[in-house]
mmCIF file of C-alpha atoms and ligand atoms in Angstrom:
data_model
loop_
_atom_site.group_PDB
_atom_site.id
_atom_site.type_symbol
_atom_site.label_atom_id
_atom_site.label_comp_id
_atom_site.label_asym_id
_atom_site.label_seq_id
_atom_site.Cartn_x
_atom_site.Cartn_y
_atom_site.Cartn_z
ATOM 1 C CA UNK A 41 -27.935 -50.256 -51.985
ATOM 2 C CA UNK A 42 -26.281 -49.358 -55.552
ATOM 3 C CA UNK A 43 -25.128 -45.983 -54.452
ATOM 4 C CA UNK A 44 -23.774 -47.737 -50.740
ATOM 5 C CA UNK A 45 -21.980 -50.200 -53.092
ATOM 6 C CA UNK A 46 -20.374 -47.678 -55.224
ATOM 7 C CA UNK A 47 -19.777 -44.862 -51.859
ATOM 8 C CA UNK A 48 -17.429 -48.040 -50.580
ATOM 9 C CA UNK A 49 -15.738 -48.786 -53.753
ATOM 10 C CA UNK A 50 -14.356 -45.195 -54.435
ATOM 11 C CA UNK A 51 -13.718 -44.630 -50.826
ATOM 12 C CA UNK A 52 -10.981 -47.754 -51.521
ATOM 13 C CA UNK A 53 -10.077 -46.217 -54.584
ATOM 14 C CA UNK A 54 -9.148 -43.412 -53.407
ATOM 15 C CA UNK A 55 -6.695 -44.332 -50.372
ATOM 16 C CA UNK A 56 -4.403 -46.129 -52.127
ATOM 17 C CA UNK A 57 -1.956 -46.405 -54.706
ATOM 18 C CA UNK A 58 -0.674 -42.841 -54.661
ATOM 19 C CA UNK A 59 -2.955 -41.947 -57.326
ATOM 20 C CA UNK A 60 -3.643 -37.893 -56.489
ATOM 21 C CA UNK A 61 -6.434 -36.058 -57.742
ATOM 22 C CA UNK A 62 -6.610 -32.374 -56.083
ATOM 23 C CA UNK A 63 -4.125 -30.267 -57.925
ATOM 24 C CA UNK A 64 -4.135 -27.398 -55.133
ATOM 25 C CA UNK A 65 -2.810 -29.655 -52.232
ATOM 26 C CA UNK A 66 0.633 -30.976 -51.056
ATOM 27 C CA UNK A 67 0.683 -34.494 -52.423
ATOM 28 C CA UNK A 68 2.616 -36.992 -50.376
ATOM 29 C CA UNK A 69 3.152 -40.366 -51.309
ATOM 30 C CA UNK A 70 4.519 -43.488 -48.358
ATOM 31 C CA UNK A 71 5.457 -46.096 -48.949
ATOM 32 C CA UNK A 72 4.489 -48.226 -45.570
ATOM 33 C CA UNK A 73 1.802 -47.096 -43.539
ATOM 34 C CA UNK A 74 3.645 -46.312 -40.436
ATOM 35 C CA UNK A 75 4.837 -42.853 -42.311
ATOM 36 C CA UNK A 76 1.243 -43.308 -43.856
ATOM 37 C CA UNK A 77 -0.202 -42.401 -40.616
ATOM 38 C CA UNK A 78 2.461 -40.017 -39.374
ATOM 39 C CA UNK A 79 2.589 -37.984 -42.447
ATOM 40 C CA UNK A 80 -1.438 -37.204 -41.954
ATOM 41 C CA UNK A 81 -0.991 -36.617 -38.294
ATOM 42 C CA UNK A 82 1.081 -34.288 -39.114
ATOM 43 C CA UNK A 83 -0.382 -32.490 -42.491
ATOM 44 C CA UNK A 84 -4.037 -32.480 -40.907
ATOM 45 C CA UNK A 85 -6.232 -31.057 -43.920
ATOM 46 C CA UNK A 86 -3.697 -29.258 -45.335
ATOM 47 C CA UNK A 87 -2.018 -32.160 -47.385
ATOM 48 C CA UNK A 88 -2.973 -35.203 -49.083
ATOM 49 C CA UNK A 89 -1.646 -38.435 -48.198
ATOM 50 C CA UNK A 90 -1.705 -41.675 -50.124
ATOM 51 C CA UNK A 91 -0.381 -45.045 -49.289
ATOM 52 C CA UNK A 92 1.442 -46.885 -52.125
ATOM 53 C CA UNK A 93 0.777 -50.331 -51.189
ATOM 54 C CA UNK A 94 -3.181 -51.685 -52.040
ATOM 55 C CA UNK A 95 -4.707 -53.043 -48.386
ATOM 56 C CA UNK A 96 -3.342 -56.565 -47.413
ATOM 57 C CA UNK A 97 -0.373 -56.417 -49.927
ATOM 58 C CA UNK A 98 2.622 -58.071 -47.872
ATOM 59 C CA UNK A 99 5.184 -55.477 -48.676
ATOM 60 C CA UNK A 100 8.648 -57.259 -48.400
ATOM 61 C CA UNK A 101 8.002 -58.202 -51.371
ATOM 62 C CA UNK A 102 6.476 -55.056 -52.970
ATOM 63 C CA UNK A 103 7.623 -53.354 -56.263
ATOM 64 C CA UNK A 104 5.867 -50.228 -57.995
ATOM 65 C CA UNK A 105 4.158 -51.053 -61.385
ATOM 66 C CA UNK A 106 4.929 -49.125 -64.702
ATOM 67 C CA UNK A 107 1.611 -47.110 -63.933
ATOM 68 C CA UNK A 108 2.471 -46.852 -59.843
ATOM 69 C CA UNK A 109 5.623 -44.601 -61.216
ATOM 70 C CA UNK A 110 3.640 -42.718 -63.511
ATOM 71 C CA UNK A 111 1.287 -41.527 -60.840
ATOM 72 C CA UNK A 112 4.777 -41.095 -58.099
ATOM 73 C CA UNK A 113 5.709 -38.265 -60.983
ATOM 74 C CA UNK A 114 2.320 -36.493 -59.719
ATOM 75 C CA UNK A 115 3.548 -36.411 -56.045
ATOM 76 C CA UNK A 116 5.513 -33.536 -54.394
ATOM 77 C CA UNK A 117 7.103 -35.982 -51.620
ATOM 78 C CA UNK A 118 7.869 -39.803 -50.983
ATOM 79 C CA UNK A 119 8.305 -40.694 -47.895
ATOM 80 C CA UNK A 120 9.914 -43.966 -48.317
ATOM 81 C CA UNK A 121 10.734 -46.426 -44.769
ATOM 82 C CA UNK A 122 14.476 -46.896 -45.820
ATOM 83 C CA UNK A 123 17.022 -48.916 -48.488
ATOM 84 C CA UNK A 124 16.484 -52.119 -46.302
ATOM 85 C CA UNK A 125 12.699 -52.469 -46.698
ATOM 86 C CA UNK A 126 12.367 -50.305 -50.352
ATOM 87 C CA UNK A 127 15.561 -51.206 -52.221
ATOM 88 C CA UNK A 128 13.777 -50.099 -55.339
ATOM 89 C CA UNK A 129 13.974 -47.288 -54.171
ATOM 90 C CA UNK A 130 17.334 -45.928 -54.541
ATOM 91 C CA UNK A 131 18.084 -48.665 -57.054
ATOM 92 C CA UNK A 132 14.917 -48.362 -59.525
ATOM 93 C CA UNK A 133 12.942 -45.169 -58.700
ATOM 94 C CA UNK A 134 15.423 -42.511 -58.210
ATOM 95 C CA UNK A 135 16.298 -42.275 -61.600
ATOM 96 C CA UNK A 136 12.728 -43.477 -63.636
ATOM 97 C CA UNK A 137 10.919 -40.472 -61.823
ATOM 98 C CA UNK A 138 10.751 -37.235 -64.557
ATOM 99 C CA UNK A 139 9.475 -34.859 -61.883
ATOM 100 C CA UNK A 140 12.738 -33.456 -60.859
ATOM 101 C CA UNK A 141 10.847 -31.395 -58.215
ATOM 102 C CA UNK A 142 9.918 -34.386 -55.872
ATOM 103 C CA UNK A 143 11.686 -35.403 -52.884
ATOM 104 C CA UNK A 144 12.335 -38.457 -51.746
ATOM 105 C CA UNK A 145 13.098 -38.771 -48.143
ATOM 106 C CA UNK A 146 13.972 -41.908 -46.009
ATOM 107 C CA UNK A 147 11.566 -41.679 -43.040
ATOM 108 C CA UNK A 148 14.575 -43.742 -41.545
ATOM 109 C CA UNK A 149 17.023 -40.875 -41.851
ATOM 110 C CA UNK A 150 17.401 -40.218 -37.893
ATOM 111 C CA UNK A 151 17.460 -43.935 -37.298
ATOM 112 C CA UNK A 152 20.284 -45.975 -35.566
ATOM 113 C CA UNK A 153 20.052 -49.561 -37.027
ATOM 114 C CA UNK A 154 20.314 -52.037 -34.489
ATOM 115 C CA UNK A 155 23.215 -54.882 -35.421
ATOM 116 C CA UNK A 156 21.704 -58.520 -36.335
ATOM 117 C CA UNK A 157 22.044 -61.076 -33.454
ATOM 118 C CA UNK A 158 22.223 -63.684 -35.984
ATOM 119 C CA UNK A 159 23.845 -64.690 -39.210
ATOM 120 C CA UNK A 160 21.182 -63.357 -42.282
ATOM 121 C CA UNK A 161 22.683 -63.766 -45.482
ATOM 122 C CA UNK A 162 25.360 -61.790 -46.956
ATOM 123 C CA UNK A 163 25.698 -59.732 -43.916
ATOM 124 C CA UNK A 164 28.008 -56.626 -43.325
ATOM 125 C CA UNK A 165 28.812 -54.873 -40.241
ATOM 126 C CA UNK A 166 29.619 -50.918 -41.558
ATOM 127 C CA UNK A 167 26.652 -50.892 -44.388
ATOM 128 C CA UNK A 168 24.435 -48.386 -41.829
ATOM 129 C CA UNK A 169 27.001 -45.737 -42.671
ATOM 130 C CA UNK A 170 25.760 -44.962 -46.094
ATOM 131 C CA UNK A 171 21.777 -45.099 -45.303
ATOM 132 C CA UNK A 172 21.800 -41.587 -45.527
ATOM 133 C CA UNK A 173 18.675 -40.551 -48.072
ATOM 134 C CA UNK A 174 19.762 -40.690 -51.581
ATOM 135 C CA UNK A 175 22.510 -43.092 -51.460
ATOM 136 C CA UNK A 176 23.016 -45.757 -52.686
ATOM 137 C CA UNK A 177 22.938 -49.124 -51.399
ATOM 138 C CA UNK A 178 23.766 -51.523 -53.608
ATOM 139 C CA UNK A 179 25.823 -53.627 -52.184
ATOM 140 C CA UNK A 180 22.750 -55.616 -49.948
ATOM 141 C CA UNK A 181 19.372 -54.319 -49.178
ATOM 142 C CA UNK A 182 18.940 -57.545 -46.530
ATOM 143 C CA UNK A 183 21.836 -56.294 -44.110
ATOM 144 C CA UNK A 184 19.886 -54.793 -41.485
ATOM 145 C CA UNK A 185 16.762 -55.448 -39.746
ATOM 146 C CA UNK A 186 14.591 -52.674 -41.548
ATOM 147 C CA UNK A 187 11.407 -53.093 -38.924
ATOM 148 C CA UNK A 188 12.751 -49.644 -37.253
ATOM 149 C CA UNK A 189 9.122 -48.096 -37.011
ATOM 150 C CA UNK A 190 8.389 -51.370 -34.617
ATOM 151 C CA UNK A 191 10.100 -48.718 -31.818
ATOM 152 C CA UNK A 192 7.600 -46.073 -30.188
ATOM 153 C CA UNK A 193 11.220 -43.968 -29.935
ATOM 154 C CA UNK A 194 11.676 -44.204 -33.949
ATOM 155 C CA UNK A 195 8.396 -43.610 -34.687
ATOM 156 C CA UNK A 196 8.984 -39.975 -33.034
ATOM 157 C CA UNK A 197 12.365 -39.694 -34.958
ATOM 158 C CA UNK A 198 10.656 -40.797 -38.246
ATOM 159 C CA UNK A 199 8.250 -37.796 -37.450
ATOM 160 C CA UNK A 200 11.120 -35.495 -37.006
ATOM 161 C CA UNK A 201 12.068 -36.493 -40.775
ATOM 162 C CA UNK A 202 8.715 -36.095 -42.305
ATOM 163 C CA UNK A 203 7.834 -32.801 -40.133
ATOM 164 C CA UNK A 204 11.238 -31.298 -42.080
ATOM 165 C CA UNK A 205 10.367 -32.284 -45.503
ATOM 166 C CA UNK A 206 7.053 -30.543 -44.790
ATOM 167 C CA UNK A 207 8.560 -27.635 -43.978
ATOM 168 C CA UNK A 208 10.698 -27.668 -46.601
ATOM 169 C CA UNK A 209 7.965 -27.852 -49.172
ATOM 170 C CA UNK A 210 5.408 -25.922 -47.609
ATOM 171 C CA UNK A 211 7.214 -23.649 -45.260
ATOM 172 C CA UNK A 212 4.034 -20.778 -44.940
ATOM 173 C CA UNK A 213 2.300 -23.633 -42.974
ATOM 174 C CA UNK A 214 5.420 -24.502 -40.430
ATOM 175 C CA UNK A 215 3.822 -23.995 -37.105
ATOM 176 C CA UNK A 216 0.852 -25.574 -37.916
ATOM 177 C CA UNK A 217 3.039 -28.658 -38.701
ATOM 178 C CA UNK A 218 5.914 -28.261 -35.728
ATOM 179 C CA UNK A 219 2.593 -28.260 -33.223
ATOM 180 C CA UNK A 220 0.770 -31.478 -34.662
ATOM 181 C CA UNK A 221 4.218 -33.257 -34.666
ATOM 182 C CA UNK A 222 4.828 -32.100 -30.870
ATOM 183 C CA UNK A 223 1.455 -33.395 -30.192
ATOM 184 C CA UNK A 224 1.731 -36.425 -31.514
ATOM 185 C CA UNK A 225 5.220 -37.217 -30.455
ATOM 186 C CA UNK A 226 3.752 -36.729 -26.840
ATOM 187 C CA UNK A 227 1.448 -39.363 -27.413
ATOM 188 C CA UNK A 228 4.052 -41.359 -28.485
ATOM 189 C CA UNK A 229 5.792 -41.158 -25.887
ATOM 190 C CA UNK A 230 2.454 -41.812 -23.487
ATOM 191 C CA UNK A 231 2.177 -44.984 -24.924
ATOM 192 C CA UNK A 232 5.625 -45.881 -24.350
ATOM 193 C CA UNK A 233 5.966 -44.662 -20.809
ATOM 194 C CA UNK A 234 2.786 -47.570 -20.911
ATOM 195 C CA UNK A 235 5.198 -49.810 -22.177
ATOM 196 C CA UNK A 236 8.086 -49.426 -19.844
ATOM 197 C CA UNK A 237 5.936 -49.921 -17.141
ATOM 198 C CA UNK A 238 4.527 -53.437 -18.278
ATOM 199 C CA UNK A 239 7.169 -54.695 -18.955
ATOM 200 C CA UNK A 240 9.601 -53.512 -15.644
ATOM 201 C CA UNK A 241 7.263 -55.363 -13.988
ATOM 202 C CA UNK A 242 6.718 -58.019 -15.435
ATOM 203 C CA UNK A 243 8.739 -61.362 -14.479
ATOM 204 C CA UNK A 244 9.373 -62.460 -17.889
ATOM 205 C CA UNK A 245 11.278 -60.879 -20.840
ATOM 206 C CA UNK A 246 10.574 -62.794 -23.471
ATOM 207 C CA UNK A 247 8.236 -62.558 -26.427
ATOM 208 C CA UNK A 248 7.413 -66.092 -28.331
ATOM 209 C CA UNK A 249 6.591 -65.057 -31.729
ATOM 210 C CA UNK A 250 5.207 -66.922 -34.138
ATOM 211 C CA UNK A 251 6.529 -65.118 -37.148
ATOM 212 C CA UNK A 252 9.591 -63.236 -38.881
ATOM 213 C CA UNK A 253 11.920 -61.236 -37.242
ATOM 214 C CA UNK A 254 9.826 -57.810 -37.297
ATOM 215 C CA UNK A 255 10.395 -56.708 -33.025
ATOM 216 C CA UNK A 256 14.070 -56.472 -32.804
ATOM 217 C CA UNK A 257 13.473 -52.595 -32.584
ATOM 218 C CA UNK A 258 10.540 -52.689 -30.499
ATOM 219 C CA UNK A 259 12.191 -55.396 -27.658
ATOM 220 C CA UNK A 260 15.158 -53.198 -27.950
ATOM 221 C CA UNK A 261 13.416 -50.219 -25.922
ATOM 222 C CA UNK A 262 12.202 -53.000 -23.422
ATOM 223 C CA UNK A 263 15.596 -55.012 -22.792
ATOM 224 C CA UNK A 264 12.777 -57.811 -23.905
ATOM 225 C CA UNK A 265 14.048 -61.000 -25.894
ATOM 226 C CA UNK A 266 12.314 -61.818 -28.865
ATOM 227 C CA UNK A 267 12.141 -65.706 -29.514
ATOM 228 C CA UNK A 268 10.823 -66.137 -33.590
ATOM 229 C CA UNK A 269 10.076 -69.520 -35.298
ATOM 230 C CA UNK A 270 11.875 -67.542 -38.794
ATOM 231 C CA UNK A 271 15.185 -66.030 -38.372
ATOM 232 C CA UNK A 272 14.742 -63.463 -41.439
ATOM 233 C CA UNK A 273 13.771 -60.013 -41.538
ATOM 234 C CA UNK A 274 10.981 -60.801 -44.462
ATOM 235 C CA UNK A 275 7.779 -63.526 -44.241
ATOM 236 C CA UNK A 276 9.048 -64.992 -47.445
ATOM 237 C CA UNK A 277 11.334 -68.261 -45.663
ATOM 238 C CA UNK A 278 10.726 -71.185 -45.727
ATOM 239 C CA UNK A 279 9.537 -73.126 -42.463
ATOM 240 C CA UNK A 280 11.501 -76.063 -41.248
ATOM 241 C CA UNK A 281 11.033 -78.700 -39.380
ATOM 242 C CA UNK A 282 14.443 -78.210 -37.417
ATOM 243 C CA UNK A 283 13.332 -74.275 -36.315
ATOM 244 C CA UNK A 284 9.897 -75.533 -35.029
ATOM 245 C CA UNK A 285 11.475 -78.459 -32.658
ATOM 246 C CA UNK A 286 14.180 -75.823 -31.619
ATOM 247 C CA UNK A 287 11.593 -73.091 -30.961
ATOM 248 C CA UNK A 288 9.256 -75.896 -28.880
ATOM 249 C CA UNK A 289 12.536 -76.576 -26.757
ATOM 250 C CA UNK A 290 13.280 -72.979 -25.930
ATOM 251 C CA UNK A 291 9.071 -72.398 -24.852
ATOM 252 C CA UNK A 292 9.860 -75.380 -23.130
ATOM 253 C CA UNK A 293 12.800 -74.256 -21.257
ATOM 254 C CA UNK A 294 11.607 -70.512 -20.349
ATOM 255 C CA UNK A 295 12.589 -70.097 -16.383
ATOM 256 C CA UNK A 296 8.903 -67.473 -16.385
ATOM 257 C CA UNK A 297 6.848 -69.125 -18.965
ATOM 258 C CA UNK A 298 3.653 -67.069 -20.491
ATOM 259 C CA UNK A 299 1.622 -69.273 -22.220
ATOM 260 C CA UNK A 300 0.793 -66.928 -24.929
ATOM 261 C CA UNK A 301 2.452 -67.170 -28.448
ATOM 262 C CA UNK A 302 2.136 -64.132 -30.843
ATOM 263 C CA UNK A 303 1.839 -64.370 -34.435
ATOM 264 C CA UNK A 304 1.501 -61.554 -36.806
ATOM 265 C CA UNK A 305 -0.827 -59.524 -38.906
ATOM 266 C CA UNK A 306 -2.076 -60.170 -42.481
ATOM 267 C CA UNK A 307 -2.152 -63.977 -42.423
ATOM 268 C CA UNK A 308 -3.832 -66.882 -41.192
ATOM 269 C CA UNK A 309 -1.479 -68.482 -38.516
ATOM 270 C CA UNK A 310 -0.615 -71.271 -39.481
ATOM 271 C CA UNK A 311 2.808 -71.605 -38.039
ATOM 272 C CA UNK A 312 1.994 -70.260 -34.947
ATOM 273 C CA UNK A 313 -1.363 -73.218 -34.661
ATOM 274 C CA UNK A 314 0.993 -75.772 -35.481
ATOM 275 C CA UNK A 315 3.564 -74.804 -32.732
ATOM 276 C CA UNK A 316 0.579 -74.808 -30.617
ATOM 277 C CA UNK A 317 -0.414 -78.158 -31.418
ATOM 278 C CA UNK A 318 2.728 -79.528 -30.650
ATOM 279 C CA UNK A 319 3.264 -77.983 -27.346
ATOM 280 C CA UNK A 320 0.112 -79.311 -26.090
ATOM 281 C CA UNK A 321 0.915 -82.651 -26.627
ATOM 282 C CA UNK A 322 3.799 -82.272 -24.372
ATOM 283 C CA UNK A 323 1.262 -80.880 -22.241
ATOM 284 C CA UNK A 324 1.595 -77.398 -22.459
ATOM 285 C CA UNK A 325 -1.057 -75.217 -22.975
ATOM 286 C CA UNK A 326 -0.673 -71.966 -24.780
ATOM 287 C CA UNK A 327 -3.273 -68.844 -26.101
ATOM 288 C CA UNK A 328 -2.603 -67.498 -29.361
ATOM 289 C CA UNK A 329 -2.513 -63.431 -29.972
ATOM 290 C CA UNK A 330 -1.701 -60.930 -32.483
ATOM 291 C CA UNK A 331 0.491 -58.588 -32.557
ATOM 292 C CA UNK A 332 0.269 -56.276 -35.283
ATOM 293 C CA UNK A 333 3.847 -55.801 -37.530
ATOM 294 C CA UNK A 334 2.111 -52.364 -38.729
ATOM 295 C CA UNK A 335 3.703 -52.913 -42.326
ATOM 296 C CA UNK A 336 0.445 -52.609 -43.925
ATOM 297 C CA UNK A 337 -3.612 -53.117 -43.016
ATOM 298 C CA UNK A 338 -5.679 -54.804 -44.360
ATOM 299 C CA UNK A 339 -9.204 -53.468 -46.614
ATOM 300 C CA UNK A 340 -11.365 -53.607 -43.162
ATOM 301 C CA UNK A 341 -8.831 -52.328 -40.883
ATOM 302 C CA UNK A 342 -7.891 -49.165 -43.109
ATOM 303 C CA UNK A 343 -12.243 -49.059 -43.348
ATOM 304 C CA UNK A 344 -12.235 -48.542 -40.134
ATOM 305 C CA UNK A 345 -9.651 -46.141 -39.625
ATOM 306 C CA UNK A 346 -6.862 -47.918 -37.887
ATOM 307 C CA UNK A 347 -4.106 -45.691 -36.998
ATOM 308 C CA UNK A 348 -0.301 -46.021 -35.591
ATOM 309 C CA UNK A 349 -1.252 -45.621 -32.055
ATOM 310 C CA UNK A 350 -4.815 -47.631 -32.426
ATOM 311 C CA UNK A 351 -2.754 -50.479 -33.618
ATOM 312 C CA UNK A 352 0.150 -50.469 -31.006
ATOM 313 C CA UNK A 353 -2.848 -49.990 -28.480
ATOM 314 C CA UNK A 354 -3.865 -53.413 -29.411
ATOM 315 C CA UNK A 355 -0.693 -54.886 -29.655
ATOM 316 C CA UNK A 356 -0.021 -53.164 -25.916
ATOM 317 C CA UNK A 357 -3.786 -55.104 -24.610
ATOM 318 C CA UNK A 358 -2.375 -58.255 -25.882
ATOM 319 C CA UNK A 359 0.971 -58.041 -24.939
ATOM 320 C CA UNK A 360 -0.624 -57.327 -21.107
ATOM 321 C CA UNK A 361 -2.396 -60.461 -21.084
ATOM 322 C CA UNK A 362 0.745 -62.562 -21.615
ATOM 323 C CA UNK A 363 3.045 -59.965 -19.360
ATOM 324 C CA UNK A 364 0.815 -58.384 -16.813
ATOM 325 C CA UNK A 365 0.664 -60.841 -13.766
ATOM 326 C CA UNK A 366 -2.258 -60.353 -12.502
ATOM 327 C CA UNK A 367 -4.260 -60.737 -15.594
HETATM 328 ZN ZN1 ZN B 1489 8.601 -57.481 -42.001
#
């Protein structure tokens, strides 16, 4: 039992954090676990991947410690989502880091950023100009929706950005790379061919979500409308009283109504229960489901190897029962 106990506690250990211990390997370091999961899909055995953020840490709110930077100096590449979701980034990082030899690259790079359809704070209409990796954005990290890897599409173009800085670094392994990344992108696009095909024939276009503003990529592909209790781009708002009444009236009003309200990963659902309280005492009855934001995982999912595509697979078997008809 001892040596089960301790097994389990360095396995943990050793998968986050971006603390590196083989000297002989590529060292890679994400940030999110969306490039998490591509970067090892795509290095197979012959790299070492870490994710930065411990399992369950809501990462909106993330910055490195002291320590986390000392241990990014032992990395040969950060793969960082972009200035909108890491604005320490550019702002902080950049210029603590002493190892002038790693790269940073924005997994974002090949990205077009999708303009808000409502008024966030502060926001600016020519900012995705400068998202290029290394610049700076200083002006307002909260201007675009930064949820890109939501998208089955920019998942394959974030792949396209981490396959290059692979090659870059370690270009003596380049086909093995290019193939895993064609491979993969084809899977990608499997699962999105799925996608399409729920949702062209399905009679409603509308998600009800529970939770912040993470889909606007993802209902982009579909021509789907995504109808969130929070209007912000990070779980950190507050909840009011006047959003929950408006949300109710727009469930209440939806011409093909699926009674099935989303909510999303990494916390208990509160918001989502109470809206479902409410709308069954005007007598409407409604099923709540996850659907999985893929920022981070939590201890038992990353136990038991969640990946990418595992997780959009679930998010695609609960988005059929509230889409498919005949379910
Ligand atoms: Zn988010």
């Amino acid at each position: 039992m001892t040596i089960l106990l301790a097994l389990t506690a360095c396995k943990n250990t050793n998968v986050n954090a971006c603390q590196f211990n083989d000297e002989d390997t590529i060292k890679i370091c994400a940030t999110l676990f969306p490039q998490y999961d591509f970067a090892k899909q795509i290095g197979g055995d012959r790299v070492e991947v870490k994710l930065l953020l411990k399992p369950g840490v809501e990462s909106h709110s993330f910055e490195p410690t002291a320590a986390d930077i000392v241990n990014l100096n032992h990395a040969d590449l950060i793969l960082y989502t972009n200035s909108y979701m890491e604005p320490w980034i550019e702002k902080r990082l950049a210029n603590a880091l002493e190892n002038k030899n790693l790269m940073l690259v924005n997994s974002s790079k090949y990205i077009e950023y999708l303009e808000s359809d409502h008024d966030h704070e502060n926001d600016h209409n020519d900012e995705e100009e400068h998202e290029d990796e290394g610049e700076h954005g200083e002006e307002d990290e909260h201007l675009l929706d930064p949820h890109v890897w939501t998208s089955l599409h920019n998942a394959s173009l974030m792949v396209d950005a981490i396959l290059e800085a692979f090659i870059q670094i370690d270009p003596d392994n380049s086909d093995y790379y290019t193939q895993n990344a064609k491979n993969y992108k084809d899977k990608l696009e499997a699962l999105d061919a799925r996608f399409k095909d729920l949702f062209e024939n399905s009679p409603s276009k509308t998600i009800l979500h529970g939770g912040h503003a993470t889909l606007g990529y993802f209902a982009h592909d579909y021509d789907l409308t995504v109808k969130t209790v929070f209007e912000s781009y990070s779980p950190n708002e507050e909840l009011k009283i006047a959003n929950i009444k408006q949300f109710i009236d727009e469930v209440k009003s939806q011409a093909n109504f699926i009674p099935v309200l989303y909510y999303e990963e990494l916390i208990q659902p509160k918001t989502a229960e109470m809206i479902k309280k409410e709308l069954e005492k005007g007598g409407i009855t409604v099923e709540l489901k996850m659907l999985h934001g893929l920022h981070n995982v939590s201890k038992s999912e990353l136990e038991n190897n969640v990946s990418y595509l595992s997780l959009m697979e679930g998010n695609y078997t609960n988005l059929k029962a509230g889409f498919d008809k005949d379910e």
